[in-house]
Amino acid sequence: SLDEALRLIETSVPAPERGEAFIIGGGEIFQQALRHPSCKKLYLTR
């Protein structure tokens, strides 16, 4: 799940080294990401 992936980043990458997370997937994962409280910015590409 998206929450599990974000937790993995938080536990394995030191805070100063964390950057942006890019979501690559289908509609369901995009919906999860957009609704997630950590989502602060959106880059829309095509």
mmCIF file of N, CA and C in Angstrom:
data_model
loop_
_atom_site.group_PDB
_atom_site.id
_atom_site.type_symbol
_atom_site.label_atom_id
_atom_site.label_comp_id
_atom_site.label_asym_id
_atom_site.label_seq_id
_atom_site.Cartn_x
_atom_site.Cartn_y
_atom_site.Cartn_z
ATOM 1 N N SER A 1 0.839 -1.190 0.000
ATOM 2 C CA SER A 1 0.000 0.000 0.000
ATOM 3 C C SER A 1 0.882 1.251 0.000
ATOM 4 N N LEU A 2 0.259 2.350 -0.281
ATOM 5 C CA LEU A 2 0.989 3.618 -0.286
ATOM 6 C C LEU A 2 1.543 3.932 1.097
ATOM 7 N N ASP A 3 0.741 3.709 2.133
ATOM 8 C CA ASP A 3 1.216 3.967 3.499
ATOM 9 C C ASP A 3 2.434 3.117 3.835
ATOM 10 N N GLU A 4 2.438 1.867 3.420
ATOM 11 C CA GLU A 4 3.582 0.990 3.680
ATOM 12 C C GLU A 4 4.825 1.492 2.956
ATOM 13 N N ALA A 5 4.659 1.935 1.728
ATOM 14 C CA ALA A 5 5.794 2.452 0.959
ATOM 15 C C ALA A 5 6.367 3.704 1.616
ATOM 16 N N LEU A 6 5.507 4.596 2.071
ATOM 17 C CA LEU A 6 5.983 5.810 2.733
ATOM 18 C C LEU A 6 6.657 5.499 4.060
ATOM 19 N N ARG A 7 6.134 4.527 4.796
ATOM 20 C CA ARG A 7 6.772 4.110 6.051
ATOM 21 C C ARG A 7 8.158 3.527 5.783
ATOM 22 N N LEU A 8 8.279 2.763 4.709
ATOM 23 C CA LEU A 8 9.575 2.190 4.343
ATOM 24 C C LEU A 8 10.592 3.299 4.074
ATOM 25 N N ILE A 9 10.175 4.326 3.374
ATOM 26 C CA ILE A 9 11.066 5.467 3.125
ATOM 27 C C ILE A 9 11.459 6.121 4.442
ATOM 28 N N GLU A 10 10.476 6.354 5.308
ATOM 29 C CA GLU A 10 10.746 7.024 6.587
ATOM 30 C C GLU A 10 11.706 6.234 7.469
ATOM 31 N N THR A 11 11.641 4.909 7.404
ATOM 32 C CA THR A 11 12.493 4.092 8.270
ATOM 33 C C THR A 11 13.842 3.756 7.649
ATOM 34 N N SER A 12 13.996 3.914 6.346
ATOM 35 C CA SER A 12 15.246 3.504 5.712
ATOM 36 C C SER A 12 16.074 4.656 5.147
ATOM 37 N N VAL A 13 15.493 5.839 5.029
ATOM 38 C CA VAL A 13 16.218 6.982 4.470
ATOM 39 C C VAL A 13 16.257 8.092 5.521
ATOM 40 N N PRO A 14 17.449 8.567 5.873
ATOM 41 C CA PRO A 14 17.534 9.651 6.858
ATOM 42 C C PRO A 14 16.763 10.893 6.382
ATOM 43 N N ALA A 15 16.128 11.581 7.309
ATOM 44 C CA ALA A 15 15.281 12.735 6.977
ATOM 45 C C ALA A 15 15.966 13.761 6.072
ATOM 46 N N PRO A 16 17.232 14.135 6.347
ATOM 47 C CA PRO A 16 17.863 15.145 5.481
ATOM 48 C C PRO A 16 18.045 14.684 4.031
ATOM 49 N N GLU A 17 18.018 13.381 3.800
ATOM 50 C CA GLU A 17 18.237 12.851 2.456
ATOM 51 C C GLU A 17 16.942 12.569 1.710
ATOM 52 N N ARG A 18 15.808 12.716 2.364
ATOM 53 C CA ARG A 18 14.525 12.452 1.706
ATOM 54 C C ARG A 18 14.155 13.617 0.809
ATOM 55 N N GLY A 19 13.687 13.281 -0.366
ATOM 56 C CA GLY A 19 13.215 14.295 -1.298
ATOM 57 C C GLY A 19 11.746 14.078 -1.579
ATOM 58 N N GLU A 20 11.381 14.300 -2.791
ATOM 59 C CA GLU A 20 9.997 14.105 -3.194
ATOM 60 C C GLU A 20 9.772 12.650 -3.574
ATOM 61 N N ALA A 21 8.554 12.199 -3.391
ATOM 62 C CA ALA A 21 8.177 10.852 -3.825
ATOM 63 C C ALA A 21 7.341 10.992 -5.086
ATOM 64 N N PHE A 22 7.681 10.244 -6.096
ATOM 65 C CA PHE A 22 6.933 10.265 -7.344
ATOM 66 C C PHE A 22 6.101 8.998 -7.432
ATOM 67 N N ILE A 23 4.824 9.150 -7.697
ATOM 68 C CA ILE A 23 3.894 8.033 -7.770
ATOM 69 C C ILE A 23 3.726 7.648 -9.234
ATOM 70 N N ILE A 24 4.027 6.399 -9.540
ATOM 71 C CA ILE A 24 3.873 5.883 -10.900
ATOM 72 C C ILE A 24 2.937 4.693 -10.805
ATOM 73 N N GLY A 25 1.802 4.803 -11.410
ATOM 74 C CA GLY A 25 0.851 3.704 -11.297
ATOM 75 C C GLY A 25 -0.441 4.008 -12.009
ATOM 76 N N GLY A 26 -1.456 3.270 -11.632
ATOM 77 C CA GLY A 26 -2.772 3.430 -12.232
ATOM 78 C C GLY A 26 -3.675 4.297 -11.377
ATOM 79 N N GLY A 27 -4.940 4.307 -11.737
ATOM 80 C CA GLY A 27 -5.921 5.167 -11.098
ATOM 81 C C GLY A 27 -6.042 4.985 -9.603
ATOM 82 N N GLU A 28 -6.014 3.748 -9.132
ATOM 83 C CA GLU A 28 -6.200 3.500 -7.696
ATOM 84 C C GLU A 28 -5.060 4.090 -6.866
ATOM 85 N N ILE A 29 -3.832 3.873 -7.300
ATOM 86 C CA ILE A 29 -2.694 4.403 -6.538
ATOM 87 C C ILE A 29 -2.664 5.924 -6.609
ATOM 88 N N PHE A 30 -3.058 6.497 -7.748
ATOM 89 C CA PHE A 30 -3.117 7.951 -7.848
ATOM 90 C C PHE A 30 -4.164 8.516 -6.894
ATOM 91 N N GLN A 31 -5.313 7.873 -6.791
ATOM 92 C CA GLN A 31 -6.355 8.326 -5.860
ATOM 93 C C GLN A 31 -5.851 8.274 -4.424
ATOM 94 N N GLN A 32 -5.174 7.190 -4.063
ATOM 95 C CA GLN A 32 -4.617 7.076 -2.713
ATOM 96 C C GLN A 32 -3.634 8.215 -2.439
ATOM 97 N N ALA A 33 -2.788 8.491 -3.406
ATOM 98 C CA ALA A 33 -1.773 9.533 -3.231
ATOM 99 C C ALA A 33 -2.412 10.912 -3.093
ATOM 100 N N LEU A 34 -3.388 11.212 -3.926
ATOM 101 C CA LEU A 34 -4.024 12.526 -3.871
ATOM 102 C C LEU A 34 -4.778 12.750 -2.572
ATOM 103 N N ARG A 35 -5.306 11.697 -1.994
ATOM 104 C CA ARG A 35 -6.062 11.811 -0.745
ATOM 105 C C ARG A 35 -5.174 11.725 0.499
ATOM 106 N N HIS A 36 -3.923 11.382 0.307
ATOM 107 C CA HIS A 36 -3.024 11.185 1.447
ATOM 108 C C HIS A 36 -2.678 12.536 2.078
ATOM 109 N N PRO A 37 -2.668 12.611 3.407
ATOM 110 C CA PRO A 37 -2.361 13.884 4.072
ATOM 111 C C PRO A 37 -0.955 14.417 3.777
ATOM 112 N N SER A 38 -0.052 13.560 3.346
ATOM 113 C CA SER A 38 1.310 14.009 3.030
ATOM 114 C C SER A 38 1.422 14.634 1.647
ATOM 115 N N CYS A 39 0.403 14.503 0.836
ATOM 116 C CA CYS A 39 0.440 15.039 -0.531
ATOM 117 C C CYS A 39 0.283 16.556 -0.477
ATOM 118 N N LYS A 40 1.342 17.258 -0.806
ATOM 119 C CA LYS A 40 1.340 18.723 -0.750
ATOM 120 C C LYS A 40 1.477 19.367 -2.128
ATOM 121 N N LYS A 41 1.950 18.597 -3.106
ATOM 122 C CA LYS A 41 2.235 19.156 -4.421
ATOM 123 C C LYS A 41 1.936 18.101 -5.476
ATOM 124 N N LEU A 42 1.514 18.548 -6.653
ATOM 125 C CA LEU A 42 1.191 17.635 -7.746
ATOM 126 C C LEU A 42 1.874 18.119 -9.014
ATOM 127 N N TYR A 43 2.603 17.222 -9.658
ATOM 128 C CA TYR A 43 3.172 17.488 -10.976
ATOM 129 C C TYR A 43 2.362 16.656 -11.956
ATOM 130 N N LEU A 44 1.676 17.284 -12.864
ATOM 131 C CA LEU A 44 0.850 16.571 -13.831
ATOM 132 C C LEU A 44 1.580 16.526 -15.167
ATOM 133 N N THR A 45 1.817 15.321 -15.658
ATOM 134 C CA THR A 45 2.490 15.148 -16.945
ATOM 135 C C THR A 45 1.622 14.285 -17.839
ATOM 136 N N ARG A 46 1.954 14.243 -19.094
ATOM 137 C CA ARG A 46 1.269 13.326 -19.996
ATOM 138 C C ARG A 46 2.216 12.762 -21.013
#
